Amino acid sequence: DIARMDKPGSSATIKPSQGVHIVIDRSFLDSDSAIMIPKTSDGRVLFAIPWYGKVVIGTTDTPLDRISLEPLALDQEINFILGTAGLYMTRPPKREDILCVFAGLRPLAANPANPEATREVSRRHKITLSKSGLLSVIGGKWTTYRCMAMETVDKAEKAGFLRKSKCTTDVMSLLSDENVDRSDRLHIYGDDARQIREMIINEPSMGEKLSPGLPYTEAEIRWICSKEMAVTIEDVLARRTRALLLDARASLLIAPRVAGLMAEEQGHDAQWQADQVESYSKIVKNYI
């Protein structure tokens, strides 16, 4: 749509493709290593990866004509993952074994010669500069976002939009973790893990898990609410932590507790807590 604002009649630059993953108990994968299943029936490889004590399996490739903020997994996608993975697991997982199912959209750079294709479309990004000066980043992946950013800024510099300077992204760390024990799950917080540990030392009860099936503690939630700009329960359970994706039902059970902790840290009232739990309950339905 933006490309057509710049040049009416432009061909579509993006071909959306839906990818679905499921999360199941670790007992289904009798290994500490990920496995790759090549040559599946839909022409893609399938991965089963140990993840936070669970196993995440995916992905599918389903071309879409419409996009939404909350994409939903199709039954055929879930059945494909279960059927294919079941050939390689310790036992075939069933629908009731799924702890979470989630879908995402790939913004694939459209192939003008075959606009309906998705599997054949390169996962690489494209950076274009129109005659009017519209600089566009098309396609790409989260796993290459720094490369995308660097190439985009370089192109903007060459076009005279930015002052030239040396790129530092390849040596810039988002969080310093030089002094963090990587065997400790809290290493994901980098040096900030020390603050969370200190909270637990000062008040040991804060180190207790909020749910037997999830690794998160009261100390983490309180720290997230005060330090990581979380505004909603969904922010905490789906984005600052991975509770929703690890076990959607378990995340819903701790939602009232999380709402209470957020209220204490941020000064919300009882009505806010009730509204947040109700809103999060609706979101969880898309993941079970």
Short mmCIF file of C-alpha atoms in Angstrom, two decimals:
data_model
loop_
_atom_site.label_atom_id
_atom_site.label_comp_id
_atom_site.label_asym_id
_atom_site.label_seq_id
_atom_site.Cartn_x
_atom_site.Cartn_y
_atom_site.Cartn_z
CA ASP A 1 0.00 0.00 0.00
CA ILE A 2 2.80 2.42 0.83
CA ALA A 3 4.62 1.57 -2.41
CA ARG A 4 1.45 2.44 -4.31
CA MET A 5 1.22 5.77 -2.49
CA ASP A 6 4.66 6.46 -3.93
CA LYS A 7 3.93 5.00 -7.37
CA PRO A 8 0.30 4.14 -8.22
CA GLY A 9 -0.08 0.77 -9.89
CA SER A 10 3.05 -0.75 -8.37
CA SER A 11 3.15 -4.54 -8.16
CA ALA A 12 2.77 -6.14 -4.75
CA THR A 13 6.08 -6.17 -2.89
CA ILE A 14 5.07 -8.57 -0.12
CA LYS A 15 3.64 -12.07 -0.22
CA PRO A 16 2.54 -13.09 3.27
CA SER A 17 3.08 -16.67 4.36
CA GLN A 18 1.84 -18.13 7.62
CA GLY A 19 4.08 -20.26 9.78
CA VAL A 20 2.74 -22.28 12.72
CA HIS A 21 4.55 -23.80 15.70
CA ILE A 22 3.34 -26.04 18.49
CA VAL A 23 4.85 -26.49 21.94
CA ILE A 24 4.72 -29.84 23.72
CA ASP A 25 6.29 -31.42 26.81
CA ARG A 26 10.01 -32.17 26.73
CA SER A 27 9.34 -35.87 27.29
CA PHE A 28 8.37 -36.20 23.62
CA LEU A 29 11.97 -35.48 22.55
CA ASP A 30 14.47 -37.88 24.10
CA SER A 31 17.46 -35.66 23.34
CA ASP A 32 19.21 -32.50 24.46
CA SER A 33 19.72 -31.57 20.81
CA ALA A 34 17.35 -30.26 18.20
CA ILE A 35 16.35 -32.49 15.33
CA MET A 36 15.64 -31.55 11.73
CA ILE A 37 13.15 -33.51 9.65
CA PRO A 38 13.91 -33.04 5.93
CA LYS A 39 11.66 -33.54 2.94
CA THR A 40 8.24 -33.25 4.56
CA SER A 41 5.04 -33.58 2.57
CA ASP A 42 4.70 -29.81 2.14
CA GLY A 43 8.24 -29.41 0.82
CA ARG A 44 9.71 -27.79 3.94
CA VAL A 45 11.95 -29.04 6.70
CA LEU A 46 10.49 -29.44 10.17
CA PHE A 47 12.41 -28.67 13.36
CA ALA A 48 11.91 -29.94 16.91
CA ILE A 49 13.91 -27.79 19.32
CA PRO A 50 14.36 -28.04 23.11
CA TRP A 51 13.20 -24.71 24.51
CA TYR A 52 12.88 -23.59 28.15
CA GLY A 53 12.19 -27.14 29.26
CA LYS A 54 9.63 -27.76 26.50
CA VAL A 55 9.86 -28.67 22.81
CA VAL A 56 8.84 -26.27 20.07
CA ILE A 57 8.04 -27.85 16.69
CA GLY A 58 7.51 -26.12 13.38
CA THR A 59 7.04 -24.69 10.94
CA THR A 60 4.44 -24.66 8.19
CA ASP A 61 4.20 -22.56 5.04
CA THR A 62 0.69 -21.47 4.10
CA PRO A 63 0.22 -18.64 1.55
CA LEU A 64 -2.27 -16.03 2.72
CA ASP A 65 -4.18 -13.33 0.92
CA ARG A 66 -5.34 -11.57 4.07
CA ILE A 67 -3.33 -10.63 7.12
CA SER A 68 -4.38 -9.94 10.70
CA LEU A 69 -2.80 -8.75 13.93
CA GLU A 70 -3.59 -12.10 15.59
CA PRO A 71 -3.10 -14.82 12.94
CA LEU A 72 -4.74 -18.13 13.78
CA ALA A 73 -3.34 -21.59 13.15
CA LEU A 74 -5.38 -23.70 10.74
CA ASP A 75 -6.39 -27.24 11.67
CA GLN A 76 -4.56 -28.57 8.62
CA GLU A 77 -1.34 -26.91 9.79
CA ILE A 78 -1.60 -28.34 13.29
CA ASN A 79 -2.39 -31.80 11.93
CA PHE A 80 0.58 -31.61 9.56
CA ILE A 81 2.98 -30.83 12.41
CA LEU A 82 1.56 -33.50 14.69
CA GLY A 83 1.58 -36.14 11.95
CA THR A 84 5.09 -35.41 10.73
CA ALA A 85 6.70 -34.94 14.14
CA GLY A 86 4.96 -38.04 15.49
CA LEU A 87 7.14 -40.22 13.26
CA TYR A 88 10.25 -39.06 15.10
CA MET A 89 9.20 -38.41 18.70
CA THR A 90 9.36 -40.87 21.59
CA ARG A 91 5.60 -41.20 21.10
CA PRO A 92 3.21 -39.47 18.68
CA PRO A 93 1.89 -36.24 20.22
CA LYS A 94 -1.86 -35.69 20.07
CA ARG A 95 -3.92 -32.52 19.95
CA GLU A 96 -4.53 -32.65 23.71
CA ASP A 97 -0.75 -32.76 24.31
CA ILE A 98 -0.25 -29.30 22.81
CA LEU A 99 0.65 -26.73 25.45
CA CYS A 100 0.50 -23.86 22.99
CA VAL A 101 0.02 -23.32 19.28
CA PHE A 102 1.02 -20.03 17.73
CA ALA A 103 1.05 -18.58 14.24
CA GLY A 104 3.11 -15.84 12.69
CA LEU A 105 3.33 -14.14 9.32
CA ARG A 106 6.42 -13.98 7.14
CA PRO A 107 6.63 -10.79 5.05
CA LEU A 108 8.23 -12.51 2.08
CA ALA A 109 9.52 -10.36 -0.74
CA ALA A 110 7.15 -11.16 -3.62
CA ASN A 111 8.50 -12.77 -6.77
CA PRO A 112 7.08 -10.82 -9.76
CA ALA A 113 7.44 -13.90 -11.96
CA ASN A 114 5.42 -16.09 -9.58
CA PRO A 115 3.51 -13.86 -7.14
CA GLU A 116 1.58 -16.75 -5.55
CA ALA A 117 4.66 -18.75 -4.55
CA THR A 118 5.95 -18.77 -1.00
CA ARG A 119 8.24 -21.79 -0.55
CA GLU A 120 10.24 -20.75 -3.61
CA VAL A 121 10.53 -17.14 -2.50
CA SER A 122 13.86 -16.13 -1.02
CA ARG A 123 13.86 -15.40 2.70
CA ARG A 124 16.40 -12.68 2.06
CA HIS A 125 15.39 -9.06 2.28
CA LYS A 126 15.40 -6.47 -0.47
CA ILE A 127 16.25 -2.82 -0.04
CA THR A 128 15.00 -0.46 -2.73
CA LEU A 129 15.18 3.28 -3.38
CA SER A 130 12.51 4.81 -5.59
CA LYS A 131 12.98 7.83 -7.83
CA SER A 132 11.09 9.97 -5.33
CA GLY A 133 13.45 8.92 -2.52
CA LEU A 134 11.31 6.29 -0.75
CA LEU A 135 13.70 3.86 0.92
CA SER A 136 12.02 0.50 1.52
CA VAL A 137 13.06 -2.63 3.40
CA ILE A 138 11.12 -5.55 1.95
CA GLY A 139 10.94 -9.03 3.45
CA GLY A 140 13.70 -10.29 5.71
CA LYS A 141 13.74 -12.09 9.04
CA TRP A 142 14.10 -11.25 12.73
CA THR A 143 17.27 -13.35 12.77
CA THR A 144 18.96 -10.99 10.29
CA TYR A 145 17.55 -7.68 11.51
CA ARG A 146 20.93 -6.15 12.32
CA CYS A 147 22.19 -6.96 8.83
CA MET A 148 19.02 -5.43 7.38
CA ALA A 149 19.48 -2.29 9.47
CA MET A 150 23.12 -1.92 8.50
CA GLU A 151 22.45 -2.28 4.77
CA THR A 152 19.51 0.14 4.98
CA VAL A 153 21.54 2.80 6.77
CA ASP A 154 24.42 2.30 4.31
CA LYS A 155 22.06 2.84 1.40
CA ALA A 156 20.60 5.93 3.07
CA GLU A 157 24.10 7.31 3.54
CA LYS A 158 24.98 6.74 -0.12
CA ALA A 159 21.77 8.50 -1.12
CA GLY A 160 22.75 11.49 1.00
CA PHE A 161 19.95 11.08 3.56
CA LEU A 162 22.32 10.50 6.49
CA ARG A 163 25.75 11.60 7.57
CA LYS A 164 28.34 8.91 6.88
CA SER A 165 29.65 7.08 9.93
CA LYS A 166 31.15 3.70 10.77
CA CYS A 167 28.63 0.97 11.57
CA THR A 168 29.03 -0.51 15.06
CA THR A 169 26.21 -3.05 15.17
CA ASP A 170 28.54 -6.05 14.83
CA VAL A 171 30.22 -5.24 18.15
CA MET A 172 27.31 -3.68 20.03
CA SER A 173 25.73 -5.81 22.76
CA LEU A 174 22.13 -5.22 23.77
CA LEU A 175 22.89 -6.49 27.27
CA SER A 176 26.25 -7.15 28.83
CA ASP A 177 26.45 -10.69 30.18
CA GLU A 178 30.19 -11.07 30.68
CA ASN A 179 29.78 -11.74 34.40
CA VAL A 180 26.66 -13.89 34.16
CA ASP A 181 26.60 -17.63 34.73
CA ARG A 182 25.06 -19.03 31.54
CA SER A 183 23.97 -22.18 33.36
CA ASP A 184 21.59 -19.95 35.34
CA ARG A 185 18.32 -19.29 33.52
CA LEU A 186 18.47 -15.65 34.61
CA HIS A 187 21.42 -15.05 32.26
CA ILE A 188 18.86 -13.91 29.68
CA TYR A 189 18.67 -10.64 31.65
CA GLY A 190 22.39 -9.98 31.23
CA ASP A 191 24.00 -8.01 34.06
CA ASP A 192 20.50 -7.07 35.26
CA ALA A 193 20.16 -10.62 36.57
CA ARG A 194 22.05 -9.45 39.64
CA GLN A 195 19.21 -7.13 40.56
CA ILE A 196 16.70 -9.97 40.37
CA ARG A 197 18.90 -12.22 42.50
CA GLU A 198 19.25 -9.46 45.10
CA MET A 199 15.46 -9.20 45.30
CA ILE A 200 15.28 -12.93 46.00
CA ILE A 201 18.07 -12.76 48.59
CA ASN A 202 16.28 -9.93 50.41
CA GLU A 203 12.94 -11.73 50.24
CA PRO A 204 13.32 -15.47 49.49
CA SER A 205 9.60 -15.97 48.83
CA MET A 206 10.02 -13.92 45.65
CA GLY A 207 12.12 -16.74 44.23
CA GLU A 208 9.25 -19.22 44.20
CA LYS A 209 7.78 -20.12 40.82
CA LEU A 210 4.37 -18.66 40.04
CA SER A 211 3.39 -21.95 38.39
CA PRO A 212 4.88 -25.47 38.54
CA GLY A 213 4.87 -25.61 34.73
CA LEU A 214 6.55 -22.26 34.15
CA PRO A 215 10.00 -21.03 35.23
CA TYR A 216 9.06 -17.46 36.18
CA THR A 217 9.13 -16.01 39.69
CA GLU A 218 7.58 -13.07 41.50
CA ALA A 219 10.95 -11.32 41.52
CA GLU A 220 11.12 -11.43 37.72
CA ILE A 221 7.59 -10.11 37.29
CA ARG A 222 8.18 -7.24 39.70
CA TRP A 223 11.48 -6.40 38.03
CA ILE A 224 9.88 -6.52 34.56
CA CYS A 225 7.05 -4.24 35.68
CA SER A 226 9.45 -1.65 37.05
CA LYS A 227 12.26 -1.88 34.49
CA GLU A 228 10.96 -3.14 31.15
CA MET A 229 8.03 -0.83 30.40
CA ALA A 230 5.35 -3.54 30.56
CA VAL A 231 1.88 -1.96 30.31
CA THR A 232 -0.47 -4.96 30.08
CA ILE A 233 -0.60 -8.56 31.29
CA GLU A 234 -0.02 -9.60 27.70
CA ASP A 235 3.21 -7.58 27.69
CA VAL A 236 4.45 -9.58 30.66
CA LEU A 237 3.21 -13.06 29.78
CA ALA A 238 3.70 -13.01 26.01
CA ARG A 239 6.55 -10.59 25.36
CA ARG A 240 8.72 -9.94 28.43
CA THR A 241 8.46 -13.62 29.37
CA ARG A 242 7.45 -16.56 27.18
CA ALA A 243 4.77 -17.87 29.53
CA LEU A 244 1.99 -17.75 26.93
CA LEU A 245 4.02 -19.67 24.37
CA LEU A 246 5.41 -22.23 26.81
CA ASP A 247 2.03 -23.20 28.28
CA ALA A 248 -0.98 -21.09 27.38
CA ARG A 249 -3.30 -22.60 30.01
CA ALA A 250 -0.73 -22.27 32.78
CA SER A 251 -0.16 -18.64 31.83
CA LEU A 252 -3.88 -17.98 32.15
CA LEU A 253 -3.91 -19.49 35.65
CA ILE A 254 -1.25 -17.06 36.85
CA ALA A 255 -2.76 -14.04 35.07
CA PRO A 256 -4.64 -12.80 38.19
CA ARG A 257 -1.46 -13.05 40.27
CA VAL A 258 0.52 -11.18 37.63
CA ALA A 259 -2.20 -8.54 37.45
CA GLY A 260 -1.93 -8.11 41.22
CA LEU A 261 1.84 -7.74 41.09
CA MET A 262 1.59 -5.23 38.25
CA ALA A 263 -1.01 -3.27 40.21
CA GLU A 264 1.27 -3.11 43.24
CA GLU A 265 4.26 -1.99 41.18
CA GLN A 266 2.43 0.46 38.94
CA GLY A 267 -0.46 1.69 41.09
CA HIS A 268 -3.46 0.18 39.31
CA ASP A 269 -6.85 -0.47 40.91
CA ALA A 270 -8.98 -3.62 41.15
CA GLN A 271 -11.01 -2.74 38.06
CA TRP A 272 -7.85 -2.48 35.98
CA GLN A 273 -6.83 -5.93 37.19
CA ALA A 274 -10.20 -7.44 36.29
CA ASP A 275 -10.17 -5.83 32.84
CA GLN A 276 -6.64 -7.07 32.17
CA VAL A 277 -7.45 -10.65 33.13
CA GLU A 278 -10.55 -10.62 30.92
CA SER A 279 -8.62 -9.19 27.98
CA TYR A 280 -5.82 -11.70 28.37
CA SER A 281 -8.30 -14.58 28.60
CA LYS A 282 -9.59 -13.69 25.13
CA ILE A 283 -6.05 -13.67 23.74
CA VAL A 284 -5.20 -17.07 25.22
CA LYS A 285 -8.07 -18.68 23.31
CA ASN A 286 -6.05 -18.18 20.10
CA TYR A 287 -3.18 -20.22 21.51
CA ILE A 288 -4.94 -23.39 22.73
#
